[in-house]
């Protein structure tokens, strides 16, 4: 559905700020969205009724636990993932003990907790969360502090950004990236308006402004070089180096790509991303190309590989965490898609779709072979977080 999001985001350039937020949130928050005639004419996605069987790292049970407590002050093990809970559904069942717009985190051992300090997401305001690559730290927008906070899950130590970030600047689609050591937090959002994206040094209190709308997908260990990706209205990559001191202009390399891609986070080599071409159109939705490796500074493809081992009905793919230099995570959804011409004009709108089953695979970027990792339940790709930098849909 990336191409559909692109259409909605593109409307932002010619719309007033209020209209922009409303249009963007309609593409993002499933729980409050009504698919009006314009949207239905483009594509209707019917969620697959079957639950995908998988070799799982975690059972599905913790998400449906009868009682989910708040995150303890300390002593929490590494996380496997996090997801938002939405309670008002047009169909399907909301998670037991649901807190509307709240974040739940799930440990590798399967324990599930709410993060009460994290500001809930509501209409026109998306509250992001990020997990460090090792799963031992989280970053989120603190409702009490009015800015971003990093929390060490084992010790319970919290580090609060020195710079306040008003809630009004969170946007309707927000992206957050936490560095491996928890020192840096990168924040970007749509719509951009006048307030910039930020790279925050949580230790020294320094802040570097970044271009908005770009998704942070990689950061060097010293925080001096950041890699960004943009998927709308066209696919682009940008590398900004020499970020500190914050008064410097830095050095920027940008690449405009001729095709529309899904991007992975930055690979362990610090200069490569995995990409999958998004070939979806109104008449041929849910189509994607082969996996390829791409140089972030030149846009040059170095290798294209056919992915094998995925179910034939996989229709959406989001590239996430790199598991090693050879394997990247592919988060997938299997849905049935219809061309716009097959959608009747009088078909009722879909209100509040239920949670979807998502299956993660480890894909070998050299051979294209995929192996199952885990299954999850979430509204969509925007509402589930895996450890490490986010990819760009």
mmCIF file of C-alpha atoms in Angstrom:
data_model
loop_
_atom_site.group_PDB
_atom_site.id
_atom_site.type_symbol
_atom_site.label_atom_id
_atom_site.label_comp_id
_atom_site.label_asym_id
_atom_site.label_seq_id
_atom_site.Cartn_x
_atom_site.Cartn_y
_atom_site.Cartn_z
ATOM 1 C CA UNK A 1 0.000 0.000 0.000
ATOM 2 C CA UNK A 2 3.022 2.336 -0.198
ATOM 3 C CA UNK A 3 1.929 3.812 -3.523
ATOM 4 C CA UNK A 4 -1.401 4.692 -1.938
ATOM 5 C CA UNK A 5 0.339 6.395 0.968
ATOM 6 C CA UNK A 6 2.439 8.269 -1.579
ATOM 7 C CA UNK A 7 -0.684 9.616 -3.283
ATOM 8 C CA UNK A 8 -2.068 10.856 0.020
ATOM 9 C CA UNK A 9 1.223 12.378 1.139
ATOM 10 C CA UNK A 10 1.624 14.106 -2.220
ATOM 11 C CA UNK A 11 -1.674 15.916 -1.621
ATOM 12 C CA UNK A 12 0.077 17.688 1.249
ATOM 13 C CA UNK A 13 2.070 20.009 -0.984
ATOM 14 C CA UNK A 14 -1.039 21.804 -2.221
ATOM 15 C CA UNK A 15 -3.188 21.611 0.895
ATOM 16 C CA UNK A 16 -3.597 23.844 3.959
ATOM 17 C CA UNK A 17 -1.995 22.558 7.140
ATOM 18 C CA UNK A 18 -5.253 21.335 8.652
ATOM 19 C CA UNK A 19 -6.247 19.490 5.476
ATOM 20 C CA UNK A 20 -2.763 18.005 5.213
ATOM 21 C CA UNK A 21 -2.871 16.534 8.677
ATOM 22 C CA UNK A 22 -6.315 15.108 8.132
ATOM 23 C CA UNK A 23 -5.390 13.526 4.817
ATOM 24 C CA UNK A 24 -2.160 12.067 6.147
ATOM 25 C CA UNK A 25 -3.677 10.638 9.278
ATOM 26 C CA UNK A 26 -6.336 8.994 7.137
ATOM 27 C CA UNK A 27 -3.554 7.002 5.520
ATOM 28 C CA UNK A 28 -1.913 6.112 8.782
ATOM 29 C CA UNK A 29 -4.316 5.498 11.662
ATOM 30 C CA UNK A 30 -6.401 2.468 10.775
ATOM 31 C CA UNK A 31 -8.477 2.741 13.887
ATOM 32 C CA UNK A 32 -9.919 6.131 12.974
ATOM 33 C CA UNK A 33 -9.928 5.945 9.238
ATOM 34 C CA UNK A 34 -12.915 5.600 6.932
ATOM 35 C CA UNK A 35 -12.060 4.535 3.423
ATOM 36 C CA UNK A 36 -14.089 7.073 1.489
ATOM 37 C CA UNK A 37 -15.087 6.730 -2.129
ATOM 38 C CA UNK A 38 -11.786 8.133 -3.392
ATOM 39 C CA UNK A 39 -9.796 5.606 -1.437
ATOM 40 C CA UNK A 40 -12.090 2.714 -2.297
ATOM 41 C CA UNK A 41 -11.828 3.548 -5.963
ATOM 42 C CA UNK A 42 -8.092 3.094 -5.760
ATOM 43 C CA UNK A 43 -7.819 -0.214 -3.934
ATOM 44 C CA UNK A 44 -9.595 -2.355 -1.371
ATOM 45 C CA UNK A 45 -7.512 -4.764 0.644
ATOM 46 C CA UNK A 46 -9.279 -7.706 2.228
ATOM 47 C CA UNK A 47 -7.393 -9.110 5.160
ATOM 48 C CA UNK A 48 -6.592 -12.779 4.844
ATOM 49 C CA UNK A 49 -8.701 -14.825 7.261
ATOM 50 C CA UNK A 50 -6.193 -17.601 7.772
ATOM 51 C CA UNK A 51 -3.538 -17.283 10.439
ATOM 52 C CA UNK A 52 -0.139 -18.022 8.934
ATOM 53 C CA UNK A 53 1.599 -20.979 10.512
ATOM 54 C CA UNK A 54 5.234 -20.212 11.249
ATOM 55 C CA UNK A 55 8.320 -21.317 13.057
ATOM 56 C CA UNK A 56 8.203 -18.628 15.720
ATOM 57 C CA UNK A 57 10.760 -17.025 17.974
ATOM 58 C CA UNK A 58 7.839 -15.894 20.104
ATOM 59 C CA UNK A 59 4.317 -17.249 20.525
ATOM 60 C CA UNK A 60 1.361 -15.037 19.625
ATOM 61 C CA UNK A 61 -0.050 -15.525 23.125
ATOM 62 C CA UNK A 62 1.518 -12.533 24.922
ATOM 63 C CA UNK A 63 -0.313 -10.093 22.658
ATOM 64 C CA UNK A 64 -3.631 -11.580 23.716
ATOM 65 C CA UNK A 65 -2.795 -11.957 27.392
ATOM 66 C CA UNK A 66 -5.738 -11.346 29.735
ATOM 67 C CA UNK A 67 -3.689 -8.966 31.884
ATOM 68 C CA UNK A 68 -0.772 -6.857 30.665
ATOM 69 C CA UNK A 69 0.998 -4.794 33.302
ATOM 70 C CA UNK A 70 3.047 -1.632 33.065
ATOM 71 C CA UNK A 71 6.750 -1.772 32.294
ATOM 72 C CA UNK A 72 8.611 -2.446 35.580
ATOM 73 C CA UNK A 73 11.009 0.173 36.884
ATOM 74 C CA UNK A 74 13.982 -2.124 36.170
ATOM 75 C CA UNK A 75 14.967 -5.701 35.453
ATOM 76 C CA UNK A 76 13.350 -6.051 32.027
ATOM 77 C CA UNK A 77 15.033 -8.357 29.529
ATOM 78 C CA UNK A 78 15.849 -7.538 25.883
ATOM 79 C CA UNK A 79 12.906 -6.816 23.617
ATOM 80 C CA UNK A 80 11.779 -8.685 20.545
ATOM 81 C CA UNK A 81 9.388 -6.023 19.239
ATOM 82 C CA UNK A 82 6.828 -3.355 20.151
ATOM 83 C CA UNK A 83 3.405 -2.511 18.732
ATOM 84 C CA UNK A 84 0.574 -0.031 19.155
ATOM 85 C CA UNK A 85 -2.809 -1.055 20.459
ATOM 86 C CA UNK A 86 -5.987 0.383 18.994
ATOM 87 C CA UNK A 87 -9.252 -0.444 20.682
ATOM 88 C CA UNK A 88 -12.078 0.816 18.464
ATOM 89 C CA UNK A 89 -12.352 -1.624 15.586
ATOM 90 C CA UNK A 90 -15.014 -1.912 12.937
ATOM 91 C CA UNK A 91 -14.467 -5.676 13.000
ATOM 92 C CA UNK A 92 -12.193 -8.119 14.740
ATOM 93 C CA UNK A 93 -11.141 -8.217 18.378
ATOM 94 C CA UNK A 94 -8.987 -5.666 20.164
ATOM 95 C CA UNK A 95 -6.269 -6.975 22.520
ATOM 96 C CA UNK A 96 -7.448 -7.673 26.051
ATOM 97 C CA UNK A 97 -6.764 -4.745 28.371
ATOM 98 C CA UNK A 98 -6.382 -2.475 25.343
ATOM 99 C CA UNK A 99 -5.209 1.117 25.832
ATOM 100 C CA UNK A 100 -6.076 3.168 22.804
ATOM 101 C CA UNK A 101 -2.947 4.387 21.024
ATOM 102 C CA UNK A 102 -0.641 2.941 23.683
ATOM 103 C CA UNK A 103 2.648 1.139 23.084
ATOM 104 C CA UNK A 104 3.212 -2.455 24.195
ATOM 105 C CA UNK A 105 6.678 -3.997 24.286
ATOM 106 C CA UNK A 106 7.353 -7.736 24.151
ATOM 107 C CA UNK A 107 10.526 -9.316 25.535
ATOM 108 C CA UNK A 108 12.372 -12.194 23.915
ATOM 109 C CA UNK A 109 10.985 -14.452 26.616
ATOM 110 C CA UNK A 110 7.430 -13.423 25.692
ATOM 111 C CA UNK A 111 6.595 -11.052 28.554
ATOM 112 C CA UNK A 112 4.396 -8.148 27.480
ATOM 113 C CA UNK A 113 4.209 -4.680 29.069
ATOM 114 C CA UNK A 114 2.655 -1.313 28.399
ATOM 115 C CA UNK A 115 4.920 1.749 28.376
ATOM 116 C CA UNK A 116 2.791 4.223 30.361
ATOM 117 C CA UNK A 117 5.416 6.984 30.080
ATOM 118 C CA UNK A 118 5.106 6.982 26.290
ATOM 119 C CA UNK A 119 2.564 9.454 24.954
ATOM 120 C CA UNK A 120 -0.351 7.609 23.282
ATOM 121 C CA UNK A 121 -1.035 8.183 19.611
ATOM 122 C CA UNK A 122 -4.292 9.890 18.724
ATOM 123 C CA UNK A 123 -5.817 11.343 15.575
ATOM 124 C CA UNK A 124 -3.461 13.897 13.973
ATOM 125 C CA UNK A 125 -0.652 13.005 16.410
ATOM 126 C CA UNK A 126 1.623 9.995 16.101
ATOM 127 C CA UNK A 127 3.794 9.126 19.091
ATOM 128 C CA UNK A 128 6.844 7.114 17.935
ATOM 129 C CA UNK A 129 8.947 4.498 19.737
ATOM 130 C CA UNK A 130 12.318 2.954 18.868
ATOM 131 C CA UNK A 131 14.277 -0.057 20.134
ATOM 132 C CA UNK A 132 18.061 -0.307 20.162
ATOM 133 C CA UNK A 133 19.600 -2.990 17.982
ATOM 134 C CA UNK A 134 20.361 -5.219 20.983
ATOM 135 C CA UNK A 135 16.848 -4.778 22.367
ATOM 136 C CA UNK A 136 18.079 -3.427 25.709
ATOM 137 C CA UNK A 137 17.026 0.226 25.358
ATOM 138 C CA UNK A 138 13.970 2.076 24.116
ATOM 139 C CA UNK A 139 13.324 5.667 23.081
ATOM 140 C CA UNK A 140 9.904 7.325 23.144
ATOM 141 C CA UNK A 141 8.166 10.652 23.583
ATOM 142 C CA UNK A 142 7.620 11.183 27.305
ATOM 143 C CA UNK A 143 4.188 12.597 28.078
ATOM 144 C CA UNK A 144 5.447 13.967 31.405
ATOM 145 C CA UNK A 145 8.721 15.481 30.179
ATOM 146 C CA UNK A 146 7.398 16.889 26.901
ATOM 147 C CA UNK A 147 10.337 15.553 24.913
ATOM 148 C CA UNK A 148 12.132 12.344 24.009
ATOM 149 C CA UNK A 149 13.476 9.960 26.594
ATOM 150 C CA UNK A 150 15.801 6.932 26.442
ATOM 151 C CA UNK A 151 15.362 4.129 28.961
ATOM 152 C CA UNK A 152 17.719 1.292 29.814
ATOM 153 C CA UNK A 153 15.414 -1.657 30.427
ATOM 154 C CA UNK A 154 17.697 -3.601 32.769
ATOM 155 C CA UNK A 155 18.802 -0.775 35.077
ATOM 156 C CA UNK A 156 15.738 1.428 34.600
ATOM 157 C CA UNK A 157 17.946 4.480 34.055
ATOM 158 C CA UNK A 158 16.220 7.226 32.051
ATOM 159 C CA UNK A 159 17.921 9.931 30.011
ATOM 160 C CA UNK A 160 15.793 12.902 28.985
ATOM 161 C CA UNK A 161 16.582 15.178 26.045
ATOM 162 C CA UNK A 162 17.643 18.669 27.080
ATOM 163 C CA UNK A 163 15.508 20.185 24.315
ATOM 164 C CA UNK A 164 11.731 20.262 24.649
ATOM 165 C CA UNK A 165 9.711 19.100 21.632
ATOM 166 C CA UNK A 166 6.073 20.283 21.667
ATOM 167 C CA UNK A 167 3.487 17.574 21.020
ATOM 168 C CA UNK A 168 2.224 19.621 18.101
ATOM 169 C CA UNK A 169 5.491 18.864 16.285
ATOM 170 C CA UNK A 170 5.086 15.076 16.362
ATOM 171 C CA UNK A 171 3.169 14.965 13.103
ATOM 172 C CA UNK A 172 0.693 12.368 11.897
ATOM 173 C CA UNK A 173 3.399 9.933 10.739
ATOM 174 C CA UNK A 174 6.498 9.951 12.971
ATOM 175 C CA UNK A 175 9.718 7.967 12.720
ATOM 176 C CA UNK A 176 12.261 7.499 15.501
ATOM 177 C CA UNK A 177 15.730 5.929 15.460
ATOM 178 C CA UNK A 178 17.862 5.051 18.492
ATOM 179 C CA UNK A 179 21.612 4.526 18.181
ATOM 180 C CA UNK A 180 23.103 1.223 19.339
ATOM 181 C CA UNK A 181 24.552 2.757 22.513
ATOM 182 C CA UNK A 182 21.469 4.862 23.282
ATOM 183 C CA UNK A 183 23.344 8.154 22.972
ATOM 184 C CA UNK A 184 21.615 9.526 19.878
ATOM 185 C CA UNK A 185 17.944 9.838 18.962
ATOM 186 C CA UNK A 186 16.875 10.842 15.441
ATOM 187 C CA UNK A 187 13.321 12.049 14.864
ATOM 188 C CA UNK A 188 11.499 12.879 11.635
ATOM 189 C CA UNK A 189 7.855 13.186 10.660
ATOM 190 C CA UNK A 190 5.212 14.026 8.089
ATOM 191 C CA UNK A 191 3.849 16.621 7.569
ATOM 192 C CA UNK A 192 6.988 18.721 7.866
ATOM 193 C CA UNK A 193 5.483 22.216 8.218
ATOM 194 C CA UNK A 194 8.129 24.622 9.539
ATOM 195 C CA UNK A 195 9.634 22.680 12.438
ATOM 196 C CA UNK A 196 12.666 20.563 11.431
ATOM 197 C CA UNK A 197 13.603 16.960 12.055
ATOM 198 C CA UNK A 198 16.118 16.474 14.858
ATOM 199 C CA UNK A 199 19.207 14.494 15.793
ATOM 200 C CA UNK A 200 19.597 14.701 19.572
ATOM 201 C CA UNK A 201 22.759 13.921 21.524
ATOM 202 C CA UNK A 202 21.218 12.593 24.740
ATOM 203 C CA UNK A 203 24.548 12.676 26.599
ATOM 204 C CA UNK A 204 25.814 16.153 25.791
ATOM 205 C CA UNK A 205 22.466 17.823 25.149
ATOM 206 C CA UNK A 206 23.375 19.016 21.647
ATOM 207 C CA UNK A 207 20.805 19.071 18.848
ATOM 208 C CA UNK A 208 21.300 18.989 15.099
ATOM 209 C CA UNK A 209 18.432 19.888 12.761
ATOM 210 C CA UNK A 210 17.727 17.553 9.854
ATOM 211 C CA UNK A 211 15.469 17.707 6.806
ATOM 212 C CA UNK A 212 11.935 16.568 7.565
ATOM 213 C CA UNK A 213 9.981 13.906 5.686
ATOM 214 C CA UNK A 214 13.194 11.853 5.368
ATOM 215 C CA UNK A 215 13.267 8.603 7.378
ATOM 216 C CA UNK A 216 16.469 8.069 9.435
ATOM 217 C CA UNK A 217 17.705 4.571 8.514
ATOM 218 C CA UNK A 218 21.298 4.536 9.743
ATOM 219 C CA UNK A 219 23.787 6.355 11.956
ATOM 220 C CA UNK A 220 27.531 5.966 12.340
ATOM 221 C CA UNK A 221 28.824 4.908 15.742
ATOM 222 C CA UNK A 222 30.111 8.401 16.542
ATOM 223 C CA UNK A 223 26.881 10.033 15.410
ATOM 224 C CA UNK A 224 28.695 12.106 12.800
ATOM 225 C CA UNK A 225 27.114 10.563 9.687
ATOM 226 C CA UNK A 226 23.429 9.831 9.179
ATOM 227 C CA UNK A 227 21.693 8.034 6.323
ATOM 228 C CA UNK A 228 18.157 9.064 5.379
ATOM 229 C CA UNK A 229 15.592 7.721 2.926
ATOM 230 C CA UNK A 230 12.491 9.217 1.356
ATOM 231 C CA UNK A 231 9.763 7.176 -0.325
ATOM 232 C CA UNK A 232 7.303 9.898 -1.337
ATOM 233 C CA UNK A 233 6.726 11.457 -3.781
ATOM 234 C CA UNK A 234 9.769 9.618 -5.155
ATOM 235 C CA UNK A 235 12.461 7.360 -3.747
ATOM 236 C CA UNK A 236 15.596 9.168 -2.626
ATOM 237 C CA UNK A 237 18.635 8.539 -0.444
ATOM 238 C CA UNK A 238 20.647 11.136 1.442
ATOM 239 C CA UNK A 239 23.860 10.936 3.462
ATOM 240 C CA UNK A 240 24.861 13.811 5.753
ATOM 241 C CA UNK A 241 28.333 13.665 7.284
ATOM 242 C CA UNK A 242 30.321 15.929 9.655
ATOM 243 C CA UNK A 243 27.150 16.646 11.625
ATOM 244 C CA UNK A 244 28.949 17.955 14.689
ATOM 245 C CA UNK A 245 29.396 20.670 15.787
ATOM 246 C CA UNK A 246 25.756 21.490 15.203
ATOM 247 C CA UNK A 247 26.717 24.927 13.862
ATOM 248 C CA UNK A 248 28.381 23.360 10.813
ATOM 249 C CA UNK A 249 26.539 22.832 7.542
ATOM 250 C CA UNK A 250 27.797 19.280 7.182
ATOM 251 C CA UNK A 251 28.386 17.548 3.869
ATOM 252 C CA UNK A 252 25.356 16.186 2.020
ATOM 253 C CA UNK A 253 25.118 13.619 -0.768
ATOM 254 C CA UNK A 254 21.685 13.000 -2.263
ATOM 255 C CA UNK A 255 20.513 10.499 -4.868
ATOM 256 C CA UNK A 256 17.199 10.702 -6.729
ATOM 257 C CA UNK A 257 16.202 7.245 -7.919
ATOM 258 C CA UNK A 258 14.279 6.504 -11.130
ATOM 259 C CA UNK A 259 12.096 3.829 -9.532
ATOM 260 C CA UNK A 260 10.018 3.468 -6.355
ATOM 261 C CA UNK A 261 11.688 1.337 -3.663
ATOM 262 C CA UNK A 262 11.203 -0.102 -0.198
ATOM 263 C CA UNK A 263 14.452 0.530 1.731
ATOM 264 C CA UNK A 264 16.057 -1.515 4.491
ATOM 265 C CA UNK A 265 17.978 0.123 7.323
ATOM 266 C CA UNK A 266 21.647 0.791 6.633
ATOM 267 C CA UNK A 267 23.631 -2.444 6.310
ATOM 268 C CA UNK A 268 26.482 -3.301 8.712
ATOM 269 C CA UNK A 269 29.034 -2.087 6.124
ATOM 270 C CA UNK A 270 27.735 1.464 6.601
ATOM 271 C CA UNK A 271 27.295 2.179 2.883
ATOM 272 C CA UNK A 272 24.679 -0.237 1.560
ATOM 273 C CA UNK A 273 20.924 -0.741 1.799
ATOM 274 C CA UNK A 274 18.759 -3.595 0.588
ATOM 275 C CA UNK A 275 15.919 -2.482 -1.669
ATOM 276 C CA UNK A 276 12.814 -4.008 -3.209
ATOM 277 C CA UNK A 277 11.163 -2.210 -6.089
ATOM 278 C CA UNK A 278 7.554 -1.257 -5.417
ATOM 279 C CA UNK A 279 5.639 -1.948 -8.649
ATOM 280 C CA UNK A 280 2.127 -1.376 -7.309
ATOM 281 C CA UNK A 281 -0.361 0.643 -9.340
ATOM 282 C CA UNK A 282 -4.099 1.260 -9.054
ATOM 283 C CA UNK A 283 -4.839 -1.554 -11.525
ATOM 284 C CA UNK A 284 -2.057 -3.852 -10.350
ATOM 285 C CA UNK A 285 -1.739 -3.339 -6.571
ATOM 286 C CA UNK A 286 0.518 -5.248 -4.175
ATOM 287 C CA UNK A 287 3.289 -5.960 -6.683
ATOM 288 C CA UNK A 288 6.993 -5.909 -5.868
ATOM 289 C CA UNK A 289 10.264 -6.645 -7.616
ATOM 290 C CA UNK A 290 13.369 -8.592 -6.655
ATOM 291 C CA UNK A 291 15.762 -7.879 -3.787
ATOM 292 C CA UNK A 292 18.813 -5.776 -4.623
ATOM 293 C CA UNK A 293 21.746 -4.148 -2.840
ATOM 294 C CA UNK A 294 22.226 -0.431 -3.423
ATOM 295 C CA UNK A 295 25.050 1.992 -2.705
ATOM 296 C CA UNK A 296 23.587 4.785 -0.569
ATOM 297 C CA UNK A 297 25.803 7.521 -2.032
ATOM 298 C CA UNK A 298 25.506 6.680 -5.729
ATOM 299 C CA UNK A 299 22.225 4.760 -5.997
ATOM 300 C CA UNK A 300 24.034 2.068 -7.960
ATOM 301 C CA UNK A 301 22.683 -1.476 -7.690
ATOM 302 C CA UNK A 302 25.408 -4.000 -7.024
ATOM 303 C CA UNK A 303 23.391 -7.202 -6.928
ATOM 304 C CA UNK A 304 19.854 -8.306 -7.750
ATOM 305 C CA UNK A 305 18.495 -11.548 -6.292
ATOM 306 C CA UNK A 306 15.199 -13.367 -6.626
ATOM 307 C CA UNK A 307 13.718 -14.040 -3.188
ATOM 308 C CA UNK A 308 12.780 -17.671 -2.616
ATOM 309 C CA UNK A 309 11.006 -19.306 0.305
ATOM 310 C CA UNK A 310 8.197 -16.788 0.803
ATOM 311 C CA UNK A 311 4.559 -17.914 0.484
ATOM 312 C CA UNK A 312 3.095 -17.218 -2.928
ATOM 313 C CA UNK A 313 0.408 -14.947 -1.438
ATOM 314 C CA UNK A 314 2.829 -12.475 0.173
ATOM 315 C CA UNK A 315 1.741 -9.094 -1.138
ATOM 316 C CA UNK A 316 3.466 -6.534 1.104
ATOM 317 C CA UNK A 317 7.072 -6.492 2.319
ATOM 318 C CA UNK A 318 8.817 -4.167 4.770
ATOM 319 C CA UNK A 319 12.587 -4.519 5.128
ATOM 320 C CA UNK A 320 13.765 -4.192 8.720
ATOM 321 C CA UNK A 321 16.674 -5.196 10.989
ATOM 322 C CA UNK A 322 19.893 -6.638 9.592
ATOM 323 C CA UNK A 323 20.608 -9.893 11.425
ATOM 324 C CA UNK A 324 24.142 -10.130 10.003
ATOM 325 C CA UNK A 325 26.094 -8.890 7.012
ATOM 326 C CA UNK A 326 24.312 -11.558 4.949
ATOM 327 C CA UNK A 327 20.738 -11.513 6.243
ATOM 328 C CA UNK A 328 18.093 -8.793 6.450
ATOM 329 C CA UNK A 329 14.648 -9.092 8.032
ATOM 330 C CA UNK A 330 11.647 -9.021 5.704
ATOM 331 C CA UNK A 331 8.346 -8.373 7.487
ATOM 332 C CA UNK A 332 5.500 -9.602 5.289
ATOM 333 C CA UNK A 333 1.711 -9.486 5.040
ATOM 334 C CA UNK A 334 -0.506 -11.673 2.875
ATOM 335 C CA UNK A 335 -3.602 -9.861 1.629
ATOM 336 C CA UNK A 336 -5.929 -10.126 -1.362
ATOM 337 C CA UNK A 337 -5.806 -7.058 -3.568
ATOM 338 C CA UNK A 338 -8.258 -5.909 -6.221
ATOM 339 C CA UNK A 339 -7.671 -3.510 -9.107
ATOM 340 C CA UNK A 340 -9.489 -0.193 -8.858
ATOM 341 C CA UNK A 341 -11.683 -1.130 -11.820
ATOM 342 C CA UNK A 342 -13.078 -4.113 -9.893
ATOM 343 C CA UNK A 343 -14.225 -2.055 -6.905
ATOM 344 C CA UNK A 344 -17.929 -1.113 -7.190
ATOM 345 C CA UNK A 345 -18.691 2.565 -6.731
ATOM 346 C CA UNK A 346 -21.334 1.743 -4.127
ATOM 347 C CA UNK A 347 -19.192 -0.653 -2.078
ATOM 348 C CA UNK A 348 -19.455 0.237 1.642
ATOM 349 C CA UNK A 349 -16.471 1.902 3.259
ATOM 350 C CA UNK A 350 -14.169 -0.169 5.466
ATOM 351 C CA UNK A 351 -14.032 1.276 8.971
ATOM 352 C CA UNK A 352 -11.490 0.205 11.565
ATOM 353 C CA UNK A 353 -9.833 -2.858 9.983
ATOM 354 C CA UNK A 354 -8.787 -5.551 12.457
ATOM 355 C CA UNK A 355 -5.253 -6.481 13.397
ATOM 356 C CA UNK A 356 -3.235 -8.226 10.706
ATOM 357 C CA UNK A 357 -0.970 -11.241 10.984
ATOM 358 C CA UNK A 358 2.584 -10.423 9.943
ATOM 359 C CA UNK A 359 5.356 -12.927 9.370
ATOM 360 C CA UNK A 360 9.060 -12.089 9.570
ATOM 361 C CA UNK A 361 11.676 -13.852 7.470
ATOM 362 C CA UNK A 362 15.456 -13.678 7.401
ATOM 363 C CA UNK A 363 16.470 -13.180 3.771
ATOM 364 C CA UNK A 364 19.999 -13.964 2.585
ATOM 365 C CA UNK A 365 20.942 -11.005 0.380
ATOM 366 C CA UNK A 366 23.435 -13.140 -1.564
ATOM 367 C CA UNK A 367 21.236 -16.116 -2.355
ATOM 368 C CA UNK A 368 17.748 -14.672 -1.853
ATOM 369 C CA UNK A 369 16.755 -17.636 0.320
ATOM 370 C CA UNK A 370 14.260 -16.788 3.093
ATOM 371 C CA UNK A 371 13.735 -18.580 6.398
ATOM 372 C CA UNK A 372 10.888 -17.976 8.836
ATOM 373 C CA UNK A 373 11.569 -16.136 12.086
ATOM 374 C CA UNK A 374 8.376 -15.081 13.868
ATOM 375 C CA UNK A 375 4.755 -14.013 13.542
ATOM 376 C CA UNK A 376 3.201 -10.851 14.971
ATOM 377 C CA UNK A 377 -0.148 -9.087 15.168
ATOM 378 C CA UNK A 378 -0.433 -5.361 14.444
ATOM 379 C CA UNK A 379 -2.557 -2.903 12.464
ATOM 380 C CA UNK A 380 0.030 -2.253 9.786
ATOM 381 C CA UNK A 381 3.744 -1.857 9.136
ATOM 382 C CA UNK A 382 3.754 1.636 10.652
ATOM 383 C CA UNK A 383 2.474 0.336 13.984
ATOM 384 C CA UNK A 384 5.074 -2.343 14.724
ATOM 385 C CA UNK A 385 8.694 -1.729 15.698
ATOM 386 C CA UNK A 386 11.583 -4.205 15.571
ATOM 387 C CA UNK A 387 15.028 -3.588 17.119
ATOM 388 C CA UNK A 388 17.385 -1.370 15.180
ATOM 389 C CA UNK A 389 16.865 1.514 12.741
ATOM 390 C CA UNK A 390 13.581 1.543 10.806
ATOM 391 C CA UNK A 391 13.330 0.858 7.117
ATOM 392 C CA UNK A 392 11.476 3.192 4.755
ATOM 393 C CA UNK A 393 8.212 1.880 3.320
#
